[in-house]
Short mmCIF file of C-alpha atoms and ligand atoms in Angstrom, two decimals:
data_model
loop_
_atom_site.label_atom_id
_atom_site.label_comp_id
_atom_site.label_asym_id
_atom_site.label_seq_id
_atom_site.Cartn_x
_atom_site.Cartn_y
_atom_site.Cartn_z
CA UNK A 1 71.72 164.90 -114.23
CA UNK A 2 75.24 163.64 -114.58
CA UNK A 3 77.15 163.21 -111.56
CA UNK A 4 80.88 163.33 -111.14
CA UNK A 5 83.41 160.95 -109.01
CA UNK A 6 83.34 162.12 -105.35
CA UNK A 7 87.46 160.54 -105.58
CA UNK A 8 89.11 159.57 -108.75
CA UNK A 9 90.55 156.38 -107.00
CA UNK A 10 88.39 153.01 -105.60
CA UNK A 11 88.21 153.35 -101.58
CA UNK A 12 91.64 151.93 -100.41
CA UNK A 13 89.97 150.21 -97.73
CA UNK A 14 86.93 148.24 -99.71
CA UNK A 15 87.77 149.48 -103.23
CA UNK A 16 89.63 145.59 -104.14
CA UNK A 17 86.93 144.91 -106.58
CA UNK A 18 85.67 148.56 -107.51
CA UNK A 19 87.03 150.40 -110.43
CA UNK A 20 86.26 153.72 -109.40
CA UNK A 21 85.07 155.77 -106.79
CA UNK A 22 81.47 156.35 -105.82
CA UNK A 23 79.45 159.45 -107.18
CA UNK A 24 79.39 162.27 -105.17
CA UNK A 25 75.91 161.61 -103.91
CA UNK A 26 76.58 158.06 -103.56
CA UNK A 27 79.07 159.50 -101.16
CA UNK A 28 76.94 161.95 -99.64
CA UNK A 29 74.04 159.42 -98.64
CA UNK A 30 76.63 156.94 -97.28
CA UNK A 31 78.74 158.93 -95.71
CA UNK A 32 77.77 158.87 -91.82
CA UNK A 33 80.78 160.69 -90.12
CA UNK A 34 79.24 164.04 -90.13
CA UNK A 35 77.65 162.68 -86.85
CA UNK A 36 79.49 158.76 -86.38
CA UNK A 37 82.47 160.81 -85.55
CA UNK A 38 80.98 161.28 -81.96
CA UNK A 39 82.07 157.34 -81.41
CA UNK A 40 85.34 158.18 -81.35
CA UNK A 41 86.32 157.60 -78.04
CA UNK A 42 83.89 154.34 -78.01
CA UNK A 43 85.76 152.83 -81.51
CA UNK A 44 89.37 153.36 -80.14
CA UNK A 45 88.49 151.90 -76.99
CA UNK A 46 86.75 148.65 -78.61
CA UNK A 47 89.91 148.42 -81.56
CA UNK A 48 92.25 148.86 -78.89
CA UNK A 49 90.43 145.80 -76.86
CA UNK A 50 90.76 143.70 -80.10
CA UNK A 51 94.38 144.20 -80.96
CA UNK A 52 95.17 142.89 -77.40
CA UNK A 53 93.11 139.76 -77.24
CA UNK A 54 94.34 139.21 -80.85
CA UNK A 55 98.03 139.51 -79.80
CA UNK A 56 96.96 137.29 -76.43
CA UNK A 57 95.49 134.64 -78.86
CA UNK A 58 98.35 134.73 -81.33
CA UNK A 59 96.75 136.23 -83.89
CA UNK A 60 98.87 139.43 -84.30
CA UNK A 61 102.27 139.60 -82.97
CA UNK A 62 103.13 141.55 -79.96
CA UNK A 63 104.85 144.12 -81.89
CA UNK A 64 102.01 144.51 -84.14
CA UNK A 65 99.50 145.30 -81.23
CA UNK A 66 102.08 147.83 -79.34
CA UNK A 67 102.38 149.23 -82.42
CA UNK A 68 98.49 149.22 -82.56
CA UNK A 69 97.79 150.56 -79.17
CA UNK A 70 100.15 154.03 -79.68
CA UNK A 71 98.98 154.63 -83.23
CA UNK A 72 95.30 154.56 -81.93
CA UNK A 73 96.52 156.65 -78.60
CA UNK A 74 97.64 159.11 -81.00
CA UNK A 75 95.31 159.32 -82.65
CA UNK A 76 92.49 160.00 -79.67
CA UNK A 77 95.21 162.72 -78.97
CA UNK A 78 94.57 164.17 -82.23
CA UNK A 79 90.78 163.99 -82.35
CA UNK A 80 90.48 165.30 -78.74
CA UNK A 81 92.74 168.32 -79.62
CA UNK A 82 90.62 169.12 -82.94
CA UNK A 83 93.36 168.30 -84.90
CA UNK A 84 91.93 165.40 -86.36
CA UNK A 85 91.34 165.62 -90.39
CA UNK A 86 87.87 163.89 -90.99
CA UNK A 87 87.40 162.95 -94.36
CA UNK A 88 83.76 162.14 -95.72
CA UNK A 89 85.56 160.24 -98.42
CA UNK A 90 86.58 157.74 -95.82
CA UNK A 91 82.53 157.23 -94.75
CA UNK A 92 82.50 156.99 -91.35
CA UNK A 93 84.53 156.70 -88.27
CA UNK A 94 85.39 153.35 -88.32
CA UNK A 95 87.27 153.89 -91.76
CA UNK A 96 88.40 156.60 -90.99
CA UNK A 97 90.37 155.91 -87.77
CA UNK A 98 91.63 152.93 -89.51
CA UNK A 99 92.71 154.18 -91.96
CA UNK A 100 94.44 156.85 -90.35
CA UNK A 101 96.21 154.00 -88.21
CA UNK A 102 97.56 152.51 -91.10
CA UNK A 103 98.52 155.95 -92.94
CA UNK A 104 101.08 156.28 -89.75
CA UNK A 105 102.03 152.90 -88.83
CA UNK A 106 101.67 150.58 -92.02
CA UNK A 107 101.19 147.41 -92.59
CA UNK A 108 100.73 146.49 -88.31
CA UNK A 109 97.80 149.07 -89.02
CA UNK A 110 96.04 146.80 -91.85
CA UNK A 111 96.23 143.69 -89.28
CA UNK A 112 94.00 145.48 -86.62
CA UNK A 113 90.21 144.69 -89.25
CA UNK A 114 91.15 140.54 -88.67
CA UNK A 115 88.44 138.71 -86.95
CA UNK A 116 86.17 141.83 -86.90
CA UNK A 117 84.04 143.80 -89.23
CA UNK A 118 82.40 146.95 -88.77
CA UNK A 119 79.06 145.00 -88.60
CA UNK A 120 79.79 143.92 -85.35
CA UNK A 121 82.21 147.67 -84.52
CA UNK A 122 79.58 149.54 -84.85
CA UNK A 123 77.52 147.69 -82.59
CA UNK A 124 80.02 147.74 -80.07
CA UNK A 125 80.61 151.09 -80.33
CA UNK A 126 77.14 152.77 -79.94
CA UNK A 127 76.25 150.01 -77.35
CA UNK A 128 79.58 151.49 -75.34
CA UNK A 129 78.30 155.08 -76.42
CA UNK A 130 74.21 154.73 -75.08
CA UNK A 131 75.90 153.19 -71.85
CA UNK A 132 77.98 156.44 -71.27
CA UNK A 133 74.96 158.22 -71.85
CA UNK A 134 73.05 156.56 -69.33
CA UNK A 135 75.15 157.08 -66.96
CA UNK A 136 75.65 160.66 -67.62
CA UNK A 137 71.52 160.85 -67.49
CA UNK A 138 71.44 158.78 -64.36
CA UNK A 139 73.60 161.40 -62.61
CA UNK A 140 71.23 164.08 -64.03
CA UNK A 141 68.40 162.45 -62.61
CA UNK A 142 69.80 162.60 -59.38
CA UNK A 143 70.53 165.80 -59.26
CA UNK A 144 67.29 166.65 -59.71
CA UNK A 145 65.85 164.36 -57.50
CA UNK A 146 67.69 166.46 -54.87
CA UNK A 147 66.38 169.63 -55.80
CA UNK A 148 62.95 168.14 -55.59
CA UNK A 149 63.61 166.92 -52.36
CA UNK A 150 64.87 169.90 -51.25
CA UNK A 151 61.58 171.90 -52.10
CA UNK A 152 59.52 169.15 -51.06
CA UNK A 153 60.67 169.58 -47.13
CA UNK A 154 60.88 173.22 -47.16
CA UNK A 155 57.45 173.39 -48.49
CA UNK A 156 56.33 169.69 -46.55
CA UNK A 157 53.27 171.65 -44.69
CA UNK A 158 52.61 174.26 -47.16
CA UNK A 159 49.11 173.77 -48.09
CA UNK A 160 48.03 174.10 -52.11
CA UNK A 161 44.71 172.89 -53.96
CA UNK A 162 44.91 169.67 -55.43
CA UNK A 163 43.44 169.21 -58.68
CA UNK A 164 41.71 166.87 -60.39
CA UNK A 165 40.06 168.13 -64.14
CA UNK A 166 42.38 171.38 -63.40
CA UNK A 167 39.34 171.48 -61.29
CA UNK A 168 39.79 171.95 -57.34
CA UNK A 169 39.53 168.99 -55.49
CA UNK A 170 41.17 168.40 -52.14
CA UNK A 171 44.01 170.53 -49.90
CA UNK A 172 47.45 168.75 -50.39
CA UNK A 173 51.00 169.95 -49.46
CA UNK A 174 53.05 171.43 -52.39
CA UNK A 175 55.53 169.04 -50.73
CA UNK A 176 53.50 166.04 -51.72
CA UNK A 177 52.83 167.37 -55.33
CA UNK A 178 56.79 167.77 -55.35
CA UNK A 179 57.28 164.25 -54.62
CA UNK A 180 54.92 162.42 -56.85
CA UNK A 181 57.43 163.50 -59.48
CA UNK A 182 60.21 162.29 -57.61
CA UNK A 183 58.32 158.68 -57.86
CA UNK A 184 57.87 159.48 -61.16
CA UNK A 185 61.71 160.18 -62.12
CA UNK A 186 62.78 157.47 -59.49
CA UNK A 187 60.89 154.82 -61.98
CA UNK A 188 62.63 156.47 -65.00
CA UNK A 189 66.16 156.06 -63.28
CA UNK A 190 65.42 152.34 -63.14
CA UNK A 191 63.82 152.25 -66.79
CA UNK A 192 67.40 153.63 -67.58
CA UNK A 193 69.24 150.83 -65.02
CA UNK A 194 67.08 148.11 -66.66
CA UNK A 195 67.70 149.27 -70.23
CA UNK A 196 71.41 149.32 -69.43
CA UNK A 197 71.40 145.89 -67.81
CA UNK A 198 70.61 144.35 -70.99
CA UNK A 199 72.38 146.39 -73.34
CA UNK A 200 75.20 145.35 -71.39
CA UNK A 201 76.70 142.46 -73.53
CA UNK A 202 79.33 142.75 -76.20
CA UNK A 203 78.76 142.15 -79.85
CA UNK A 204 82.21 142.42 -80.57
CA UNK A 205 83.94 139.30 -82.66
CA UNK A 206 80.64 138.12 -84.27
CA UNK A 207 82.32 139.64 -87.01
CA UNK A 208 80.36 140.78 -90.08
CA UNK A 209 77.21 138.38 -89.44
CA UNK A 210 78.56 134.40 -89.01
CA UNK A 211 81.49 134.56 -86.23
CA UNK A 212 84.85 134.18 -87.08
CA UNK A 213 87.23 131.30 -87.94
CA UNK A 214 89.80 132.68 -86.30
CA UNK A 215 90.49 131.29 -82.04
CA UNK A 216 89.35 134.88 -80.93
CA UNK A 217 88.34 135.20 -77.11
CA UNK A 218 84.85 136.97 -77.22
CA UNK A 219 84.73 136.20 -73.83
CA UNK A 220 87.94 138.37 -73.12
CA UNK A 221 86.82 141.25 -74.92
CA UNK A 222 83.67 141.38 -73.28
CA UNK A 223 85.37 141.37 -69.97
CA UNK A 224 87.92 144.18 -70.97
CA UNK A 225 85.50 146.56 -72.25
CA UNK A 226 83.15 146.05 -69.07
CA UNK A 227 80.48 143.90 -70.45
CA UNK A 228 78.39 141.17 -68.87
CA UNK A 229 79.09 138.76 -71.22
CA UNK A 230 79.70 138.20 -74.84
CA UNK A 231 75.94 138.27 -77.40
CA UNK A 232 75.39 135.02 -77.73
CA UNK A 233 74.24 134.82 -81.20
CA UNK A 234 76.41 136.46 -84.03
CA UNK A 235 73.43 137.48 -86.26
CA UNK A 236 71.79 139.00 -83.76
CA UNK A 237 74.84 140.89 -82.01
CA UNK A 238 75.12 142.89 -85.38
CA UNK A 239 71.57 143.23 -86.38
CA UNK A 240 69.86 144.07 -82.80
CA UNK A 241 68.87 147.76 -82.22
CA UNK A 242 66.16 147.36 -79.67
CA UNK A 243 69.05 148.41 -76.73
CA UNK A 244 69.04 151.95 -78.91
CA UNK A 245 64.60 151.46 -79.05
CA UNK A 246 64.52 151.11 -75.19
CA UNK A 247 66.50 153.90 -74.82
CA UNK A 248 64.38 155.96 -76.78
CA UNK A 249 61.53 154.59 -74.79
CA UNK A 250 62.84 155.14 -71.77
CA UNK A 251 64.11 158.86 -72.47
CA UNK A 252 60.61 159.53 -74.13
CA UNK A 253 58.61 158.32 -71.05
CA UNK A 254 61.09 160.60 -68.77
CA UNK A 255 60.78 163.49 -71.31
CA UNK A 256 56.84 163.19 -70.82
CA UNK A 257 57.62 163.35 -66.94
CA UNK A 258 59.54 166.35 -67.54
CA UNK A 259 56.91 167.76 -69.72
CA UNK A 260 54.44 167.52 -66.94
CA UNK A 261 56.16 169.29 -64.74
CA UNK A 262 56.88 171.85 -67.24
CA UNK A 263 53.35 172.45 -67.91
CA UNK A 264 52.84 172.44 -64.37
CA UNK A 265 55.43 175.49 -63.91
CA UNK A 266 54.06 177.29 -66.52
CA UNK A 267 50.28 177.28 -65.24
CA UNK A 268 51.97 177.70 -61.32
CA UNK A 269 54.16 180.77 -62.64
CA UNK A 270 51.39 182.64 -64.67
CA UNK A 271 49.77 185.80 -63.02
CA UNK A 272 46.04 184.28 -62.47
CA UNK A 273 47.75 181.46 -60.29
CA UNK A 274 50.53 183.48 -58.90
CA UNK A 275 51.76 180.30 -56.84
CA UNK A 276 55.38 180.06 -57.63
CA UNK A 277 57.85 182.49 -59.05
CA UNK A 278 60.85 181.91 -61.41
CA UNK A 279 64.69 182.90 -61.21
CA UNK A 280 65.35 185.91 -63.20
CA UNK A 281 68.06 182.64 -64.63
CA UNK A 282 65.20 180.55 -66.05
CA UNK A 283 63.02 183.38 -67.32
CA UNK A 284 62.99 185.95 -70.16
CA UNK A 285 61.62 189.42 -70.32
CA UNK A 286 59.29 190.64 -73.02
CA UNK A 287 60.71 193.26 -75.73
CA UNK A 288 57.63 194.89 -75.56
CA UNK A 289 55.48 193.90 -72.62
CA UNK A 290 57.39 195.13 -69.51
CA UNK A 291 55.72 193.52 -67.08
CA UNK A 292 56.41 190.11 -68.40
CA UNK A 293 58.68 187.16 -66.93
CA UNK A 294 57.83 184.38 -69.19
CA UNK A 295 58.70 180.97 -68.29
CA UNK A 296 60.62 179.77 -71.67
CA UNK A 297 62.91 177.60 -70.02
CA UNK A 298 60.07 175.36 -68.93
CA UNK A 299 58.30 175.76 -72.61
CA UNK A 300 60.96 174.71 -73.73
CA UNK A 301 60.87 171.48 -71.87
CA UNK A 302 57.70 171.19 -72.62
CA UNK A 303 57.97 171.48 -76.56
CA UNK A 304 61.41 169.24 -77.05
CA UNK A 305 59.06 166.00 -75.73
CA UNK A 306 57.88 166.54 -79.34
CA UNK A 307 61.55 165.29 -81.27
CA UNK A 308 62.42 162.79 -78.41
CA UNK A 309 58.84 161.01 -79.23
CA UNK A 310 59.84 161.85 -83.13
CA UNK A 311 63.15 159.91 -82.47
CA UNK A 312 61.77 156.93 -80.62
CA UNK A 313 59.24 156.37 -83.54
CA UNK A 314 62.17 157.10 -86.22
CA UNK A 315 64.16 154.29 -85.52
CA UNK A 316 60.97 152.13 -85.14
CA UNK A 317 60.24 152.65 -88.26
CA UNK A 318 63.80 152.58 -89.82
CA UNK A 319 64.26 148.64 -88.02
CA UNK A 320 60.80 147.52 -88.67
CA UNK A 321 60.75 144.51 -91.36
CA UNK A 322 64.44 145.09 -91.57
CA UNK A 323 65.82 141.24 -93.02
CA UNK A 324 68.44 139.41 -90.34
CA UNK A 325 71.36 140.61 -90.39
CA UNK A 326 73.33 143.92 -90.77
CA UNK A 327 71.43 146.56 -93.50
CA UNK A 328 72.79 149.83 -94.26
CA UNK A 329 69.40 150.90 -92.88
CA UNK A 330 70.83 150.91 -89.63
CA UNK A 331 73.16 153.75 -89.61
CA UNK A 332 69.66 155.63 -89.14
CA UNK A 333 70.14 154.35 -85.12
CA UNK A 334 72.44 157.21 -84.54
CA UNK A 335 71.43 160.43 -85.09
CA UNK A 336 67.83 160.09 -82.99
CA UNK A 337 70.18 158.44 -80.20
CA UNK A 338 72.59 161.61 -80.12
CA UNK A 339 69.37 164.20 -80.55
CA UNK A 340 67.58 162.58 -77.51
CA UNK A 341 70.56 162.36 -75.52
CA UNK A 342 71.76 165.63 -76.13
CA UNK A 343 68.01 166.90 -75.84
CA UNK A 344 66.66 165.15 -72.77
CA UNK A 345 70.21 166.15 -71.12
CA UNK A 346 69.70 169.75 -71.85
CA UNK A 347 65.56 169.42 -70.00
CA UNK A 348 66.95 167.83 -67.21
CA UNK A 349 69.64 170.77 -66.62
CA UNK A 350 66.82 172.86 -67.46
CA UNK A 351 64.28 171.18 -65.29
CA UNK A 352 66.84 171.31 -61.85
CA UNK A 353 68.10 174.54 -62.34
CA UNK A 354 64.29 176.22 -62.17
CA UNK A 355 63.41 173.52 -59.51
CA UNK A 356 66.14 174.74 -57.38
CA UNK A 357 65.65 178.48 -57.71
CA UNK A 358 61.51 178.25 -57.63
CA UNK A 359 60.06 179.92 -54.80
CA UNK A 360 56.61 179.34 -54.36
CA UNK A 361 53.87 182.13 -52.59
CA UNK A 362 52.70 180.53 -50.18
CA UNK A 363 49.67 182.67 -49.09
CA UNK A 364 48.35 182.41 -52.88
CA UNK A 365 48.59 178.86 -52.62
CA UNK A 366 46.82 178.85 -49.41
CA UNK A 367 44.15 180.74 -50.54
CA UNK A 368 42.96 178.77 -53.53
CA UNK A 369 43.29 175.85 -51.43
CA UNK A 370 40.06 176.73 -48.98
CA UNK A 371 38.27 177.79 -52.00
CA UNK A 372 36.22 175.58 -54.63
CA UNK A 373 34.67 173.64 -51.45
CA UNK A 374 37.98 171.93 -51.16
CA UNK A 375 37.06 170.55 -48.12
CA UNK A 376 33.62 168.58 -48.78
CA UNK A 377 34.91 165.60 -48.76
CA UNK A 378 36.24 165.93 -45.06
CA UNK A 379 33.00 166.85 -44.33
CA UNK A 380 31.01 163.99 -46.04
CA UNK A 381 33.75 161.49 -44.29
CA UNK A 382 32.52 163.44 -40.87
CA UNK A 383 29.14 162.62 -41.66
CA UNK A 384 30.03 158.86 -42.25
CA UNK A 385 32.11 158.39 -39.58
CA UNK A 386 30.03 160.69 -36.69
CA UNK A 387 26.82 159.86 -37.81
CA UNK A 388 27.47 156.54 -39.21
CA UNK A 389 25.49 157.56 -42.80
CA UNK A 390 26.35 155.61 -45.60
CA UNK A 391 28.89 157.48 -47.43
CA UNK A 392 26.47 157.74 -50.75
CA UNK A 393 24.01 159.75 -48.32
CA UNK A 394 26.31 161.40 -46.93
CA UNK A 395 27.92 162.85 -50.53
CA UNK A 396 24.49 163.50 -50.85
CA UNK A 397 23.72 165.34 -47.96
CA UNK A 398 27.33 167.24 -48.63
CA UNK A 399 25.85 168.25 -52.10
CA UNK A 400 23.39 170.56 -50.84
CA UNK A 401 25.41 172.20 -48.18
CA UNK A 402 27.37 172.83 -51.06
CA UNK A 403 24.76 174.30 -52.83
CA UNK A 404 23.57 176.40 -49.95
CA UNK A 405 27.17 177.66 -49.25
CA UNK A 406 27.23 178.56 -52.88
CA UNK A 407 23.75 180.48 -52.84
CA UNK A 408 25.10 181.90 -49.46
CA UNK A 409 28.31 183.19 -51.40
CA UNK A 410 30.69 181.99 -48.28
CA UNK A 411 32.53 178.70 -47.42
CA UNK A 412 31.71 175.30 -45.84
CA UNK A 413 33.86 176.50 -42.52
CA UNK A 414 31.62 179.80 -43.12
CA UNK A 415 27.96 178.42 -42.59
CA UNK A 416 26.52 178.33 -39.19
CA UNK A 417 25.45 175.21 -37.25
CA UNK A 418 21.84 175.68 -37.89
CA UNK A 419 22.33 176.26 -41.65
CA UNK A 420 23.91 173.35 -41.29
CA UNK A 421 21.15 171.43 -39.26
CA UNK A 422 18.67 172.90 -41.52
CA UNK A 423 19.90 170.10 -44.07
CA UNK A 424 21.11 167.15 -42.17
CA UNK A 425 19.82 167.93 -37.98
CA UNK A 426 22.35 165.57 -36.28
CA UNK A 427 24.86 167.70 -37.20
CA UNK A 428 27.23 168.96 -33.98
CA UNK A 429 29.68 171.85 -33.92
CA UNK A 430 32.62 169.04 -33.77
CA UNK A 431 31.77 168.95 -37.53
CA UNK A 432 33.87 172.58 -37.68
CA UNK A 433 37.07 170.84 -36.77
CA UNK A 434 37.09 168.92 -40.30
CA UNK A 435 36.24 172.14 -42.41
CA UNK A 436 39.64 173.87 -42.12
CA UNK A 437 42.64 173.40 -44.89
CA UNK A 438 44.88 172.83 -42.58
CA UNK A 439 42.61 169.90 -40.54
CA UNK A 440 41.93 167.90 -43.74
CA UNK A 441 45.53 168.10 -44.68
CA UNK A 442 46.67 166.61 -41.46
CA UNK A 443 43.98 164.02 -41.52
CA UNK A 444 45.24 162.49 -45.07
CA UNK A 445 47.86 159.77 -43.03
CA UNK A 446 46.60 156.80 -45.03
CA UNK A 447 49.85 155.28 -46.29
CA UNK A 448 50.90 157.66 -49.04
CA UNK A 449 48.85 160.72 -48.14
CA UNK A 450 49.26 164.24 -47.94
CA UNK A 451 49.52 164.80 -44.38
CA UNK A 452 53.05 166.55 -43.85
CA UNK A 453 54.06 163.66 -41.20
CA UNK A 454 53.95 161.42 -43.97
CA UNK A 455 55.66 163.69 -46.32
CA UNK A 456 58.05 163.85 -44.25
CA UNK A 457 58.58 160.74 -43.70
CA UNK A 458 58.84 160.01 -47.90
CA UNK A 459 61.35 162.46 -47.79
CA UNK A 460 63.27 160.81 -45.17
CA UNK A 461 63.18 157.51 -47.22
CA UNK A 462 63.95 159.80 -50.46
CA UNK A 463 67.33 160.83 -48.71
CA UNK A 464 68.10 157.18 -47.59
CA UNK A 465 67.87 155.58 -50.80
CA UNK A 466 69.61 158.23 -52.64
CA UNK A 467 72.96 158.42 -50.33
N1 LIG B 1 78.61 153.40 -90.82
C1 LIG B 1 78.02 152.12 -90.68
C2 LIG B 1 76.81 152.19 -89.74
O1 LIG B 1 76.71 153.14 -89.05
C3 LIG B 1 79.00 151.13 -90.14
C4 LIG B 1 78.75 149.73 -90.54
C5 LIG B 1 78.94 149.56 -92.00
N2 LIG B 1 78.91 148.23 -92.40
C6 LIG B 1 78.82 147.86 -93.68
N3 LIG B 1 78.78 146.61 -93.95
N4 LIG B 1 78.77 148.74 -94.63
O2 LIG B 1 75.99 151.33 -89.70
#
């Protein structure tokens, strides 16, 4: 199939050596400022960086940088109102803000590109861009913290069973449950502070792939635009995408925290486990089921895990085998890093705002925790620790007042002493004061229990460390 010109005319910025323009589908599967265009803010800020340390080094004059520095204000004035024209023809945002710079100011406007390429610009500009984004998550995360905090002290004694299997295991506090994911999103806050940490040096001046023989002041730039330090090797500066990788990684690992939780909602909120209820603001009703309040919000959460993983292992694949130093290959980095921002931003909104508004029934929850035998293991510890049996006998021993309470159809609390002594006869009516939800609970004060003092006490240290 024959194609046509996309532009009669070579690309005023790289066309020097090109005849024509580029087919139209050469320009469609180049063109990246459908979605580069959200760097805007990032590109300015790095070109207007440049055109000062080039003016402070003598490379520009200092009429050509003023001149610079309002052409590129104006032009953030224009993008930021929406009056900004975007033109695919000019590929991506680089080329395009340049070449809108030198559309209004001339010839000053065709000095900004010396010492710099877009190898190492575009670099700079989505390092710049994933730090913003970090921070923006960071706060997120905090938020949410909070709101887990919050419902992990009102709800610090509530007792709920604890599963293991989805199988009932032990009496814990929903207040403890609560704050295992605040551990849990506390670790991915500092996967995000470590990721940023090393992101955190500047790429800018390495040029296209070799450095620059102009007396440029990496150093400067670095410092200007908030970064550590300047990358110390060129090639890598412009070729290095494993700041965008641990990003993904990071987000991916939170978005599975988030997921967890989700899941965990959606099994608390459904009618057979009755133990928390939804806002009417995080729920939908059914069209044809009345009775319904389904939990979509935390579905939701659940399902977008799926394209944040997809993203992570996009651009693993995209940089894998990729030949040192800049490929065209990369552009790929930026649309997973904009979809898992924009996504994992959206679950954490998500994931507070049904946190906050949850209100959990605490009489269900109380309920299925004395049931299942929940408390055997209190009283196989009883038997170690009164009786001094080894604790293999005394799981034993536990196993078939089990099975007696089961053939009995009641409790453990329910059987009478000489069931009890029918099995093991040392037994002693002190044994009762272990069998209750609410004993076993307060027992757990090993260091990271459930007892509610020690909740309590995690929460305290929560608050502390958060400010
Ligand atoms: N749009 C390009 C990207 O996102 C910018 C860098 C282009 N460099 C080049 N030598 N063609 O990767």
């Amino acid at each position: 199939m024959p194609h046509s010109p996309a532009e009669p005319q070579a690309n005023s910025l790289w066309g020097g050596r090109f005849a024509r323009g580029p087919d139209a589908i050469m320009q469609e599967i180049n063109a990246s400022i459908g979605f580069d265009k959200r760097l805007w803010r990032q590109d300015i800020e790095g070109s207007k960086a440049h055109a000062r340390m080039l003016a402070a080094q003598g490379i520009i004059t200092e009429a050509d940088r003023d001149a610079i520095l309002a052409g590129l204000d104006d032009i953030a004035n224009e993008i930021a109102r929406g009056a900004f024209a975007f033109s695919e023809a000019r590929e991506d945002i680089h080329l395009n803000i340049e070449a809108a710079l030198a559309e209004r100011i001339g010839e000053a406007g065709r000095r900004l590109h010396t010492a710099r390429s877009r190898n190492d610009q575009v670099a700079l500009d989505l390092r710049l861009w994933v730090r913003d984004a970090i921070d923006q998550l960071d706060a997120q995360l905090q938020a949410l913290l909070r709101a887990l905090l919050d419902q992990a002290e009102r709800y610090a004694a509530s007792p709920m069973p604890g599963f293991t299997h989805l199988q009932i295991a032990q009496p814990i506090t929903f207040g403890h449950h609560l704050l295992a994911y605040v551990e849990m999103m506390a670790r991915d806050r500092a996967r995000f502070a470590d990721c940023r940490a090393r992101l955190n040096e500047s790429p800018l001046g390495a040029a296209a792939l070799a450095g620059t023989s102009f007396p440029i002041d990496r150093h400067a730039t670095a410092a200007a635009l908030g970064f550590a330090r300047p990358m110390a090797n060129s090639l890598d500066a412009v070729s290095s995408r494993d700041f965008a990788l641990e990003f993904l990684a990071a987000a991916a690992i939170c978005a599975a925290h988030l997921s967890r939780l989700a899941e965990e909602i959606v099994i608390w909120a459904s009618a057979p486990f009755r133990f928390i209820r939804l806002s009417d603001a995080f729920t939908t009703g059914s069209s044809i089921m009345p009775q319904k309040r389904n939990p979509d919000a935390a579905e939701l959460v659940r399902a977008k895990t799926g394209r944040i993983n997809g993203n992570l292992l996009a651009l693993l694949t995209v940089m894998k085998g990729l030949p040192l130093a800049y490929a065209k290959d990369m552009q790929e980095d930026k649309e997973p890093v904009f979809d898992t921002a924009d996504t994992l931003a959206l679950c954490l909104a998500a994931t507070e705002g049904m946190v906050r508004d949850l209100e959990a029934d605490e009489a269900a929850m109380r309920r299925w925790a004395g049931e299942g035998f929940a408390t055997a293991t209190d009283l196989a510890d009883w038997l170690v620790r009164a009786l001094g049996l080894p604790f293999r006998d005394a799981h034993h021993v536990t196993g078939r007042l089990v099975a007696l309470a089961e053939a009995k159809g009641c409790g453990l609390a329910d059987l009478s002493l000489d069931d009890l002594r029918s099995v093991e006869p040392r037994i002693t009516a002190d044994v009762y004061s272990v069998l209750s939800v609410e004993a076993s609970i307060a027992s757990r004060t090993s260091y990271g229990g459930t007892a509610p003092a020690n909740v309590r006490a995690q929460i305290a240290a929560w608050r502390e460390r958060l400010g």
